[in-house]
Amino acid sequence: LLGGAVLLAVAGIISPKEALAGFSNEGMITVAALFIVAAALKETGALEHIGRVLLGRATDERGVITRMSFIVTSISALMNNTPVVAMLLPVLVSWCRKHRVSPSRVLIPLSYLTILGGLCTLIGTSTNIVVNGLLQDASKTRPGDLYPMGLFDLAWVGVPCAVVGSLFLIFIGMRLLPERKDLLDQMGESMREYMVDLRVETGCRLAGQRVEEAGLRHLPGLFLVE
């Protein structure tokens, strides 16, 4: 889209003012700010806490999807859905490796649940925000006909859709999810055996812990010899 705008500006089809007008749109600034919030959650460690709350003691796919249906849709309703997916991707991939579950079994539901949550509020998706920005501009020329959307104006349609969609994913959609192997599994099928020595440095969180306590038992594709 950015390349298209530059091409139209260079060709003289639109003026430089028109090409740059979108960067002053309130919707775009809001989306950019939400990405900063997502980065802050990751850097401060809040993301790890969210992951523990999200996954809890879930040991199977249905348990993870059920938990996500409540938590992810709520978060996505209050944040743009793109950074929500970016935040939770590493958390879910790590859980999949630990429990030997194909990532596609939980990442596809993650994508759909963020979309469903984004339907519920104005700031849930960048699409809603951008359309509202267009409504704000149009309402200035047609004040009696068009009005900007409120934060929860979409909830009357969005919340029922989110509930029905979540129930579908939990009880029916799970049967349709593909069993795709991740890169580690593919490498494991044709791996060569070799040994590696690692040193636990002073101050490392593993120092002084037993093998079980350090989480080094039953590693996928690896076996701790000593």
mmCIF file of C-alpha atoms in Angstrom, residues 1-224:
data_model
loop_
_atom_site.group_PDB
_atom_site.id
_atom_site.type_symbol
_atom_site.label_atom_id
_atom_site.label_comp_id
_atom_site.label_asym_id
_atom_site.label_seq_id
_atom_site.Cartn_x
_atom_site.Cartn_y
_atom_site.Cartn_z
ATOM 1 C CA LEU A 1 0.000 0.000 0.000
ATOM 2 C CA LEU A 2 2.835 2.398 0.833
ATOM 3 C CA GLY A 3 4.557 1.509 -2.446
ATOM 4 C CA GLY A 4 1.325 2.158 -4.308
ATOM 5 C CA ALA A 5 0.975 5.601 -2.714
ATOM 6 C CA VAL A 6 4.582 6.478 -3.621
ATOM 7 C CA LEU A 7 4.058 5.292 -7.214
ATOM 8 C CA LEU A 8 0.892 7.395 -7.603
ATOM 9 C CA ALA A 9 2.670 10.438 -6.159
ATOM 10 C CA VAL A 10 5.705 10.030 -8.452
ATOM 11 C CA ALA A 11 3.409 9.627 -11.450
ATOM 12 C CA GLY A 12 1.622 12.856 -10.519
ATOM 13 C CA ILE A 13 -1.771 11.176 -10.130
ATOM 14 C CA ILE A 14 -2.044 12.397 -6.539
ATOM 15 C CA SER A 15 -0.345 15.372 -4.902
ATOM 16 C CA PRO A 16 2.320 15.031 -2.170
ATOM 17 C CA LYS A 17 -0.225 16.433 0.298
ATOM 18 C CA GLU A 18 -2.693 13.688 -0.592
ATOM 19 C CA ALA A 19 0.014 11.028 -0.417
ATOM 20 C CA LEU A 20 0.982 12.067 3.117
ATOM 21 C CA ALA A 21 -2.542 12.756 4.405
ATOM 22 C CA GLY A 22 -2.974 9.218 5.748
ATOM 23 C CA PHE A 23 -0.081 9.634 8.198
ATOM 24 C CA SER A 24 -2.102 12.235 10.107
ATOM 25 C CA ASN A 25 -5.125 9.946 10.427
ATOM 26 C CA GLU A 26 -6.022 9.366 14.082
ATOM 27 C CA GLY A 27 -6.637 5.693 13.369
ATOM 28 C CA MET A 28 -3.117 5.136 12.092
ATOM 29 C CA ILE A 29 -1.563 6.929 15.080
ATOM 30 C CA THR A 30 -3.673 4.776 17.413
ATOM 31 C CA VAL A 31 -2.503 1.569 15.721
ATOM 32 C CA ALA A 32 1.125 2.706 16.034
ATOM 33 C CA ALA A 33 0.623 3.474 19.732
ATOM 34 C CA LEU A 34 -0.852 0.014 20.335
ATOM 35 C CA PHE A 35 2.283 -1.588 18.857
ATOM 36 C CA ILE A 36 4.349 0.381 21.387
ATOM 37 C CA VAL A 37 2.127 -0.957 24.182
ATOM 38 C CA ALA A 38 2.667 -4.500 22.904
ATOM 39 C CA ALA A 39 6.453 -3.996 22.848
ATOM 40 C CA ALA A 40 6.349 -2.666 26.414
ATOM 41 C CA LEU A 41 4.440 -5.744 27.601
ATOM 42 C CA LYS A 42 7.112 -7.963 26.046
ATOM 43 C CA GLU A 43 10.158 -6.059 27.349
ATOM 44 C CA THR A 44 8.894 -5.698 30.932
ATOM 45 C CA GLY A 45 8.174 -9.411 31.303
ATOM 46 C CA ALA A 46 4.421 -8.874 31.548
ATOM 47 C CA LEU A 47 4.064 -11.141 28.522
ATOM 48 C CA GLU A 48 5.467 -14.119 30.426
ATOM 49 C CA HIS A 49 2.957 -13.512 33.220
ATOM 50 C CA ILE A 50 0.142 -13.318 30.652
ATOM 51 C CA GLY A 51 1.360 -16.614 29.222
ATOM 52 C CA ARG A 52 1.260 -18.320 32.613
ATOM 53 C CA VAL A 53 -2.241 -16.998 33.251
ATOM 54 C CA LEU A 54 -3.361 -17.934 29.752
ATOM 55 C CA LEU A 55 -2.063 -21.491 29.733
ATOM 56 C CA GLY A 56 -2.197 -22.272 33.452
ATOM 57 C CA ARG A 57 -2.068 -26.029 33.879
ATOM 58 C CA ALA A 58 -3.599 -26.820 30.503
ATOM 59 C CA THR A 59 -2.185 -30.064 29.137
ATOM 60 C CA ASP A 60 -4.204 -30.516 25.939
ATOM 61 C CA GLU A 61 -5.342 -28.465 22.970
ATOM 62 C CA ARG A 62 -8.974 -28.148 24.072
ATOM 63 C CA GLY A 63 -7.882 -26.729 27.417
ATOM 64 C CA VAL A 64 -5.645 -24.136 25.729
ATOM 65 C CA ILE A 65 -8.316 -23.101 23.210
ATOM 66 C CA THR A 66 -10.939 -22.827 25.963
ATOM 67 C CA ARG A 67 -8.666 -20.563 28.004
ATOM 68 C CA MET A 68 -7.819 -18.491 24.926
ATOM 69 C CA SER A 69 -11.507 -18.034 24.093
ATOM 70 C CA PHE A 70 -11.948 -16.037 27.311
ATOM 71 C CA ILE A 71 -8.601 -14.277 27.643
ATOM 72 C CA VAL A 72 -7.523 -13.640 24.047
ATOM 73 C CA THR A 73 -10.886 -12.258 22.937
ATOM 74 C CA SER A 74 -10.917 -9.914 25.951
ATOM 75 C CA ILE A 75 -7.378 -8.664 25.276
ATOM 76 C CA SER A 76 -8.033 -8.305 21.543
ATOM 77 C CA ALA A 77 -11.149 -6.240 22.230
ATOM 78 C CA LEU A 78 -8.983 -3.645 23.995
ATOM 79 C CA MET A 79 -5.856 -3.888 21.813
ATOM 80 C CA ASN A 80 -5.211 -4.138 18.109
ATOM 81 C CA ASN A 81 -5.281 -7.819 17.162
ATOM 82 C CA THR A 82 -1.973 -7.825 15.248
ATOM 83 C CA PRO A 83 0.256 -7.092 18.292
ATOM 84 C CA VAL A 84 -1.827 -9.516 20.374
ATOM 85 C CA VAL A 85 -0.909 -12.339 17.981
ATOM 86 C CA ALA A 86 2.719 -11.189 17.927
ATOM 87 C CA MET A 87 2.846 -11.245 21.748
ATOM 88 C CA LEU A 88 1.281 -14.663 22.224
ATOM 89 C CA LEU A 89 3.055 -16.481 19.370
ATOM 90 C CA PRO A 90 6.248 -17.313 21.318
ATOM 91 C CA VAL A 91 4.248 -18.311 24.417
ATOM 92 C CA LEU A 92 2.102 -20.804 22.505
ATOM 93 C CA VAL A 93 4.968 -22.184 20.410
ATOM 94 C CA SER A 94 6.928 -22.855 23.602
ATOM 95 C CA TRP A 95 3.918 -24.680 25.105
ATOM 96 C CA CYS A 96 3.534 -26.764 21.926
ATOM 97 C CA ARG A 97 7.156 -27.880 22.035
ATOM 98 C CA LYS A 98 6.884 -28.808 25.679
ATOM 99 C CA HIS A 99 3.718 -30.881 25.189
ATOM 100 C CA ARG A 100 4.607 -32.250 21.739
ATOM 101 C CA VAL A 101 1.613 -30.615 20.045
ATOM 102 C CA SER A 102 1.603 -29.358 16.460
ATOM 103 C CA PRO A 103 1.684 -25.508 16.602
ATOM 104 C CA SER A 104 -0.997 -25.306 13.908
ATOM 105 C CA ARG A 105 -3.453 -26.846 16.388
ATOM 106 C CA VAL A 106 -3.362 -23.743 18.600
ATOM 107 C CA LEU A 107 -1.995 -20.931 16.409
ATOM 108 C CA ILE A 108 -4.880 -21.065 13.931
ATOM 109 C CA PRO A 109 -7.453 -20.722 16.782
ATOM 110 C CA LEU A 110 -5.330 -17.854 18.181
ATOM 111 C CA SER A 111 -5.674 -15.988 14.893
ATOM 112 C CA TYR A 112 -9.442 -16.483 14.710
ATOM 113 C CA LEU A 113 -10.031 -15.605 18.371
ATOM 114 C CA THR A 114 -8.153 -12.306 18.018
ATOM 115 C CA ILE A 115 -10.332 -11.484 15.009
ATOM 116 C CA LEU A 116 -13.486 -12.328 16.978
ATOM 117 C CA GLY A 117 -12.331 -10.191 19.904
ATOM 118 C CA GLY A 118 -11.536 -7.326 17.562
ATOM 119 C CA LEU A 119 -15.170 -7.239 16.443
ATOM 120 C CA CYS A 120 -16.336 -6.150 19.888
ATOM 121 C CA THR A 121 -14.893 -2.628 20.186
ATOM 122 C CA LEU A 122 -13.790 0.311 18.090
ATOM 123 C CA ILE A 123 -10.081 -0.197 18.876
ATOM 124 C CA GLY A 124 -10.192 -3.976 18.429
ATOM 125 C CA THR A 125 -8.841 -3.928 14.873
ATOM 126 C CA SER A 126 -7.023 -1.391 12.740
ATOM 127 C CA THR A 127 -9.842 -1.687 10.182
ATOM 128 C CA ASN A 128 -12.404 -0.361 12.665
ATOM 129 C CA ILE A 129 -10.121 2.518 13.633
ATOM 130 C CA VAL A 130 -9.380 3.528 10.036
ATOM 131 C CA VAL A 131 -13.071 3.369 9.051
ATOM 132 C CA ASN A 132 -13.932 5.511 12.072
ATOM 133 C CA GLY A 133 -11.324 8.033 10.941
ATOM 134 C CA LEU A 134 -13.044 8.206 7.559
ATOM 135 C CA LEU A 135 -16.398 8.632 9.338
ATOM 136 C CA GLN A 136 -14.991 11.524 11.362
ATOM 137 C CA ASP A 137 -13.854 13.271 8.189
ATOM 138 C CA ALA A 138 -17.149 12.597 6.421
ATOM 139 C CA SER A 139 -19.217 13.788 9.400
ATOM 140 C CA LYS A 140 -17.682 17.263 9.029
ATOM 141 C CA THR A 141 -19.196 17.648 5.573
ATOM 142 C CA ARG A 142 -22.407 15.746 6.395
ATOM 143 C CA PRO A 143 -22.994 16.505 10.101
ATOM 144 C CA GLY A 144 -26.602 15.359 10.143
ATOM 145 C CA ASP A 145 -26.126 12.052 8.370
ATOM 146 C CA LEU A 146 -22.866 10.480 9.596
ATOM 147 C CA TYR A 147 -21.428 10.212 13.103
ATOM 148 C CA PRO A 148 -18.160 8.756 14.442
ATOM 149 C CA MET A 149 -18.480 5.387 16.206
ATOM 150 C CA GLY A 150 -18.347 5.037 19.983
ATOM 151 C CA LEU A 151 -16.000 2.599 21.721
ATOM 152 C CA PHE A 152 -18.655 -0.085 22.291
ATOM 153 C CA ASP A 153 -21.052 0.614 19.401
ATOM 154 C CA LEU A 154 -19.925 -2.587 17.667
ATOM 155 C CA ALA A 155 -20.410 -4.770 20.759
ATOM 156 C CA TRP A 156 -24.080 -5.467 19.961
ATOM 157 C CA VAL A 157 -22.950 -7.493 16.954
ATOM 158 C CA GLY A 158 -19.374 -8.330 17.959
ATOM 159 C CA VAL A 159 -19.991 -10.010 21.334
ATOM 160 C CA PRO A 160 -22.579 -12.550 20.025
ATOM 161 C CA CYS A 161 -20.251 -13.332 17.088
ATOM 162 C CA ALA A 162 -17.327 -13.833 19.483
ATOM 163 C CA VAL A 163 -19.353 -16.174 21.711
ATOM 164 C CA VAL A 164 -20.648 -18.293 18.815
ATOM 165 C CA GLY A 165 -17.231 -18.361 17.138
ATOM 166 C CA SER A 166 -15.477 -19.424 20.338
ATOM 167 C CA LEU A 167 -17.944 -22.257 20.957
ATOM 168 C CA PHE A 168 -17.487 -23.424 17.363
ATOM 169 C CA LEU A 169 -13.696 -23.529 17.740
ATOM 170 C CA ILE A 170 -13.870 -25.439 21.038
ATOM 171 C CA PHE A 171 -16.393 -28.106 20.025
ATOM 172 C CA ILE A 172 -16.267 -28.355 16.213
ATOM 173 C CA GLY A 173 -13.320 -26.434 14.815
ATOM 174 C CA MET A 174 -10.787 -28.578 16.675
ATOM 175 C CA ARG A 175 -11.684 -31.528 14.434
ATOM 176 C CA LEU A 176 -10.836 -29.493 11.341
ATOM 177 C CA LEU A 177 -7.428 -28.233 12.471
ATOM 178 C CA PRO A 178 -4.415 -29.587 10.525
ATOM 179 C CA GLU A 179 -1.648 -31.610 12.166
ATOM 180 C CA ARG A 180 1.351 -29.808 10.685
ATOM 181 C CA LYS A 181 4.832 -30.569 11.910
ATOM 182 C CA ASP A 182 7.076 -27.746 13.030
ATOM 183 C CA LEU A 183 10.716 -27.375 12.023
ATOM 184 C CA LEU A 184 12.040 -29.255 15.075
ATOM 185 C CA ASP A 185 9.908 -32.310 14.315
ATOM 186 C CA GLN A 186 10.982 -32.314 10.686
ATOM 187 C CA MET A 187 14.646 -32.153 11.699
ATOM 188 C CA GLY A 188 14.099 -34.875 14.273
ATOM 189 C CA GLU A 189 13.034 -37.346 11.615
ATOM 190 C CA SER A 190 16.348 -37.046 9.771
ATOM 191 C CA MET A 191 18.671 -35.977 12.576
ATOM 192 C CA ARG A 192 22.205 -37.194 13.175
ATOM 193 C CA GLU A 193 23.311 -37.997 16.700
ATOM 194 C CA TYR A 194 26.105 -35.926 18.197
ATOM 195 C CA MET A 195 27.156 -34.713 21.637
ATOM 196 C CA VAL A 196 27.488 -31.155 22.890
ATOM 197 C CA ASP A 197 29.128 -29.834 26.064
ATOM 198 C CA LEU A 198 27.545 -26.824 27.762
ATOM 199 C CA ARG A 199 28.870 -24.817 30.690
ATOM 200 C CA VAL A 200 26.550 -23.458 33.395
ATOM 201 C CA GLU A 201 28.057 -20.076 34.261
ATOM 202 C CA THR A 202 27.981 -18.519 37.721
ATOM 203 C CA GLY A 203 24.736 -16.627 38.220
ATOM 204 C CA CYS A 204 22.800 -18.713 35.698
ATOM 205 C CA ARG A 205 19.281 -19.574 36.891
ATOM 206 C CA LEU A 206 20.078 -23.283 36.358
ATOM 207 C CA ALA A 207 22.980 -23.255 38.840
ATOM 208 C CA GLY A 208 22.356 -25.441 41.877
ATOM 209 C CA GLN A 209 19.158 -26.994 40.514
ATOM 210 C CA ARG A 210 18.470 -30.675 39.951
ATOM 211 C CA VAL A 211 17.799 -31.883 36.414
ATOM 212 C CA GLU A 212 14.044 -32.126 36.990
ATOM 213 C CA GLU A 213 13.891 -28.692 38.639
ATOM 214 C CA ALA A 214 15.769 -27.078 35.748
ATOM 215 C CA GLY A 215 13.280 -28.482 33.219
ATOM 216 C CA LEU A 216 15.935 -30.550 31.426
ATOM 217 C CA ARG A 217 14.044 -33.840 31.573
ATOM 218 C CA HIS A 218 12.102 -35.147 28.529
ATOM 219 C CA LEU A 219 13.464 -32.514 26.124
ATOM 220 C CA PRO A 220 12.145 -32.827 22.537
ATOM 221 C CA GLY A 221 14.962 -34.098 20.304
ATOM 222 C CA LEU A 222 17.520 -33.949 23.115
ATOM 223 C CA PHE A 223 18.717 -36.263 25.874
ATOM 224 C CA LEU A 224 20.779 -35.096 28.831
#
